[in-house]
Amino acid sequence: MFKLLKKQKGLTLIEVIVSLLLITIVLTAFISVFINANGQITRAENDFTALQLAEKALIEGKCGQETVDINDQEYVIKVIQKMVEEKAILKVTVSTGKEGDEPLEELYGISQLEGEGSRCK
């Protein structure tokens, strides 16, 4: 009777459980990598958009604060002018609309003043 049982081909319950466990571990690792990559992509998109908004605000030279809504994300643009030795230094910060958030981007621009002594329009 034992010879008959040993000749049967197939998987034991322990082999099935171990293989399912290994598959679960591998799939969990892959899923966590994809979730992390998705978060990194979202942060990179937000940073790139913030950089573009900051560059645009620096070129336009409009002082003050403005809120822009792009791709269901609210960005707050602040432009501040400081005078240093007859030059206007514009500081542009772009952050999300959430209170207390660190700025996503911070740009500085220096330009020679023309006319009235202020670059801000």
PDB file of C-alpha atoms in Angstrom:
ATOM      1  CA  MET A   1       0.000   0.000   0.000  1.00  0.00           C
ATOM      2  CA  PHE A   2       2.846   2.428   0.778  1.00  0.00           C
ATOM      3  CA  LYS A   3       4.348   1.811  -2.656  1.00  0.00           C
ATOM      4  CA  LEU A   4       1.064   2.784  -4.227  1.00  0.00           C
ATOM      5  CA  LEU A   5       0.937   6.077  -2.291  1.00  0.00           C
ATOM      6  CA  LYS A   6       4.548   6.991  -3.090  1.00  0.00           C
ATOM      7  CA  LYS A   7       4.014   6.599  -6.828  1.00  0.00           C
ATOM      8  CA  GLN A   8       1.157   9.085  -6.972  1.00  0.00           C
ATOM      9  CA  LYS A   9       2.115  12.379  -8.537  1.00  0.00           C
ATOM     10  CA  GLY A  10       0.826  15.723  -7.284  1.00  0.00           C
ATOM     11  CA  LEU A  11       1.393  18.449  -4.739  1.00  0.00           C
ATOM     12  CA  THR A  12       0.993  18.118  -1.034  1.00  0.00           C
ATOM     13  CA  LEU A  13      -0.923  20.678   0.982  1.00  0.00           C
ATOM     14  CA  ILE A  14       2.316  22.082   2.428  1.00  0.00           C
ATOM     15  CA  GLU A  15       3.772  22.620  -1.055  1.00  0.00           C
ATOM     16  CA  VAL A  16       0.625  24.456  -2.141  1.00  0.00           C
ATOM     17  CA  ILE A  17       0.654  26.682   0.954  1.00  0.00           C
ATOM     18  CA  VAL A  18       4.368  27.498   0.552  1.00  0.00           C
ATOM     19  CA  SER A  19       3.945  28.352  -3.137  1.00  0.00           C
ATOM     20  CA  LEU A  20       0.958  30.609  -2.361  1.00  0.00           C
ATOM     21  CA  LEU A  21       2.988  32.313   0.359  1.00  0.00           C
ATOM     22  CA  LEU A  22       5.874  32.966  -2.043  1.00  0.00           C
ATOM     23  CA  ILE A  23       3.528  34.350  -4.695  1.00  0.00           C
ATOM     24  CA  THR A  24       1.927  36.637  -2.092  1.00  0.00           C
ATOM     25  CA  ILE A  25       5.314  37.976  -0.956  1.00  0.00           C
ATOM     26  CA  VAL A  26       6.432  38.692  -4.535  1.00  0.00           C
ATOM     27  CA  LEU A  27       3.150  40.401  -5.455  1.00  0.00           C
ATOM     28  CA  THR A  28       3.241  42.521  -2.303  1.00  0.00           C
ATOM     29  CA  ALA A  29       6.746  43.721  -3.183  1.00  0.00           C
ATOM     30  CA  PHE A  30       5.711  44.629  -6.740  1.00  0.00           C
ATOM     31  CA  ILE A  31       2.577  46.447  -5.600  1.00  0.00           C
ATOM     32  CA  SER A  32       4.508  48.534  -3.065  1.00  0.00           C
ATOM     33  CA  VAL A  33       7.035  49.514  -5.766  1.00  0.00           C
ATOM     34  CA  PHE A  34       4.247  50.651  -8.094  1.00  0.00           C
ATOM     35  CA  ILE A  35       2.490  52.629  -5.360  1.00  0.00           C
ATOM     36  CA  ASN A  36       5.762  54.352  -4.419  1.00  0.00           C
ATOM     37  CA  ALA A  37       6.526  55.144  -8.076  1.00  0.00           C
ATOM     38  CA  ASN A  38       3.063  56.644  -8.536  1.00  0.00           C
ATOM     39  CA  GLY A  39       3.615  58.940  -5.550  1.00  0.00           C
ATOM     40  CA  GLN A  40       7.008  60.028  -6.911  1.00  0.00           C
ATOM     41  CA  ILE A  41       5.489  60.822 -10.314  1.00  0.00           C
ATOM     42  CA  THR A  42       2.743  62.915  -8.721  1.00  0.00           C
ATOM     43  CA  ARG A  43       5.280  64.885  -6.661  1.00  0.00           C
ATOM     44  CA  ALA A  44       7.447  65.456  -9.743  1.00  0.00           C
ATOM     45  CA  GLU A  45       4.450  66.739 -11.713  1.00  0.00           C
ATOM     46  CA  ASN A  46       3.526  69.142  -8.890  1.00  0.00           C
ATOM     47  CA  ASP A  47       7.121  70.389  -8.625  1.00  0.00           C
ATOM     48  CA  PHE A  48       7.383  70.923 -12.385  1.00  0.00           C
ATOM     49  CA  THR A  49       4.084  72.817 -12.509  1.00  0.00           C
ATOM     50  CA  ALA A  50       5.192  74.950  -9.557  1.00  0.00           C
ATOM     51  CA  LEU A  51       8.477  75.733 -11.305  1.00  0.00           C
ATOM     52  CA  GLN A  52       6.662  76.819 -14.462  1.00  0.00           C
ATOM     53  CA  LEU A  53       4.295  79.033 -12.456  1.00  0.00           C
ATOM     54  CA  ALA A  54       7.206  80.596 -10.566  1.00  0.00           C
ATOM     55  CA  GLU A  55       9.108  81.330 -13.782  1.00  0.00           C
ATOM     56  CA  LYS A  56       6.021  82.898 -15.329  1.00  0.00           C
ATOM     57  CA  ALA A  57       5.426  85.075 -12.248  1.00  0.00           C
ATOM     58  CA  LEU A  58       9.074  86.139 -12.225  1.00  0.00           C
ATOM     59  CA  ILE A  59       8.939  87.170 -15.888  1.00  0.00           C
ATOM     60  CA  GLU A  60       5.659  89.060 -15.471  1.00  0.00           C
ATOM     61  CA  GLY A  61       6.890  90.798 -12.322  1.00  0.00           C
ATOM     62  CA  LYS A  62       3.455  91.243 -10.749  1.00  0.00           C
ATOM     63  CA  CYS A  63       3.761  91.650  -6.994  1.00  0.00           C
ATOM     64  CA  GLY A  64       1.230  90.157  -4.630  1.00  0.00           C
ATOM     65  CA  GLN A  65      -0.456  86.823  -4.158  1.00  0.00           C
ATOM     66  CA  GLU A  66      -2.413  84.809  -6.679  1.00  0.00           C
ATOM     67  CA  THR A  67      -4.138  81.435  -6.515  1.00  0.00           C
ATOM     68  CA  VAL A  68      -4.186  79.197  -9.574  1.00  0.00           C
ATOM     69  CA  ASP A  69      -6.078  75.916  -9.974  1.00  0.00           C
ATOM     70  CA  ILE A  70      -4.393  73.445 -12.349  1.00  0.00           C
ATOM     71  CA  ASN A  71      -5.267  69.749 -12.685  1.00  0.00           C
ATOM     72  CA  ASP A  72      -7.405  69.753  -9.536  1.00  0.00           C
ATOM     73  CA  GLN A  73      -4.458  71.136  -7.540  1.00  0.00           C
ATOM     74  CA  GLU A  74      -4.462  74.618  -6.042  1.00  0.00           C
ATOM     75  CA  TYR A  75      -1.196  76.584  -6.214  1.00  0.00           C
ATOM     76  CA  VAL A  76      -0.535  79.802  -4.301  1.00  0.00           C
ATOM     77  CA  ILE A  77       1.929  82.177  -5.994  1.00  0.00           C
ATOM     78  CA  LYS A  78       3.498  84.942  -3.890  1.00  0.00           C
ATOM     79  CA  VAL A  79       5.746  87.623  -5.389  1.00  0.00           C
ATOM     80  CA  ILE A  80       7.619  89.954  -3.033  1.00  0.00           C
ATOM     81  CA  GLN A  81       9.927  92.791  -4.095  1.00  0.00           C
ATOM     82  CA  LYS A  82      12.921  93.987  -2.073  1.00  0.00           C
ATOM     83  CA  MET A  83      15.241  96.851  -2.960  1.00  0.00           C
ATOM     84  CA  VAL A  84      19.006  96.299  -2.769  1.00  0.00           C
ATOM     85  CA  GLU A  85      21.389  98.917  -4.186  1.00  0.00           C
ATOM     86  CA  GLU A  86      19.067 100.225  -6.892  1.00  0.00           C
ATOM     87  CA  LYS A  87      18.138  96.731  -7.978  1.00  0.00           C
ATOM     88  CA  ALA A  88      14.814  95.067  -7.490  1.00  0.00           C
ATOM     89  CA  ILE A  89      15.013  91.563  -6.122  1.00  0.00           C
ATOM     90  CA  LEU A  90      11.852  89.617  -6.758  1.00  0.00           C
ATOM     91  CA  LYS A  91      11.234  86.559  -4.617  1.00  0.00           C
ATOM     92  CA  VAL A  92       8.650  84.147  -6.006  1.00  0.00           C
ATOM     93  CA  THR A  93       7.318  81.271  -3.926  1.00  0.00           C
ATOM     94  CA  VAL A  94       4.840  78.697  -5.158  1.00  0.00           C
ATOM     95  CA  SER A  95       3.109  76.362  -2.735  1.00  0.00           C
ATOM     96  CA  THR A  96       0.005  74.243  -2.666  1.00  0.00           C
ATOM     97  CA  GLY A  97      -3.183  75.688  -1.276  1.00  0.00           C
ATOM     98  CA  LYS A  98      -2.841  73.789   2.003  1.00  0.00           C
ATOM     99  CA  GLU A  99      -2.003  75.901   5.046  1.00  0.00           C
ATOM    100  CA  GLY A 100       1.464  75.370   6.470  1.00  0.00           C
ATOM    101  CA  ASP A 101       2.865  73.672   3.369  1.00  0.00           C
ATOM    102  CA  GLU A 102       6.491  74.259   2.527  1.00  0.00           C
ATOM    103  CA  PRO A 103       6.936  76.054  -0.793  1.00  0.00           C
ATOM    104  CA  LEU A 104       7.275  73.713  -3.750  1.00  0.00           C
ATOM    105  CA  GLU A 105       9.469  76.225  -5.566  1.00  0.00           C
ATOM    106  CA  GLU A 106      11.306  79.402  -4.656  1.00  0.00           C
ATOM    107  CA  LEU A 107      12.862  81.615  -7.340  1.00  0.00           C
ATOM    108  CA  TYR A 108      14.741  84.897  -7.107  1.00  0.00           C
ATOM    109  CA  GLY A 109      15.148  87.416  -9.892  1.00  0.00           C
ATOM    110  CA  ILE A 110      17.266  90.561 -10.020  1.00  0.00           C
ATOM    111  CA  SER A 111      16.648  93.330 -12.497  1.00  0.00           C
ATOM    112  CA  GLN A 112      17.822  96.887 -12.989  1.00  0.00           C
ATOM    113  CA  LEU A 113      15.047  99.313 -12.144  1.00  0.00           C
ATOM    114  CA  GLU A 114      13.609 101.456 -14.854  1.00  0.00           C
ATOM    115  CA  GLY A 115      11.598 104.610 -14.384  1.00  0.00           C
ATOM    116  CA  GLU A 116       9.645 104.806 -11.142  1.00  0.00           C
ATOM    117  CA  GLY A 117      11.880 102.539  -9.064  1.00  0.00           C
ATOM    118  CA  SER A 118       9.654  99.492  -9.010  1.00  0.00           C
ATOM    119  CA  ARG A 119       9.487  96.516 -11.295  1.00  0.00           C
ATOM    120  CA  CYS A 120       6.178  95.283  -9.913  1.00  0.00           C
ATOM    121  CA  LYS A 121       3.242  96.147 -12.116  1.00  0.00           C
TER     122      LYS A 121
END
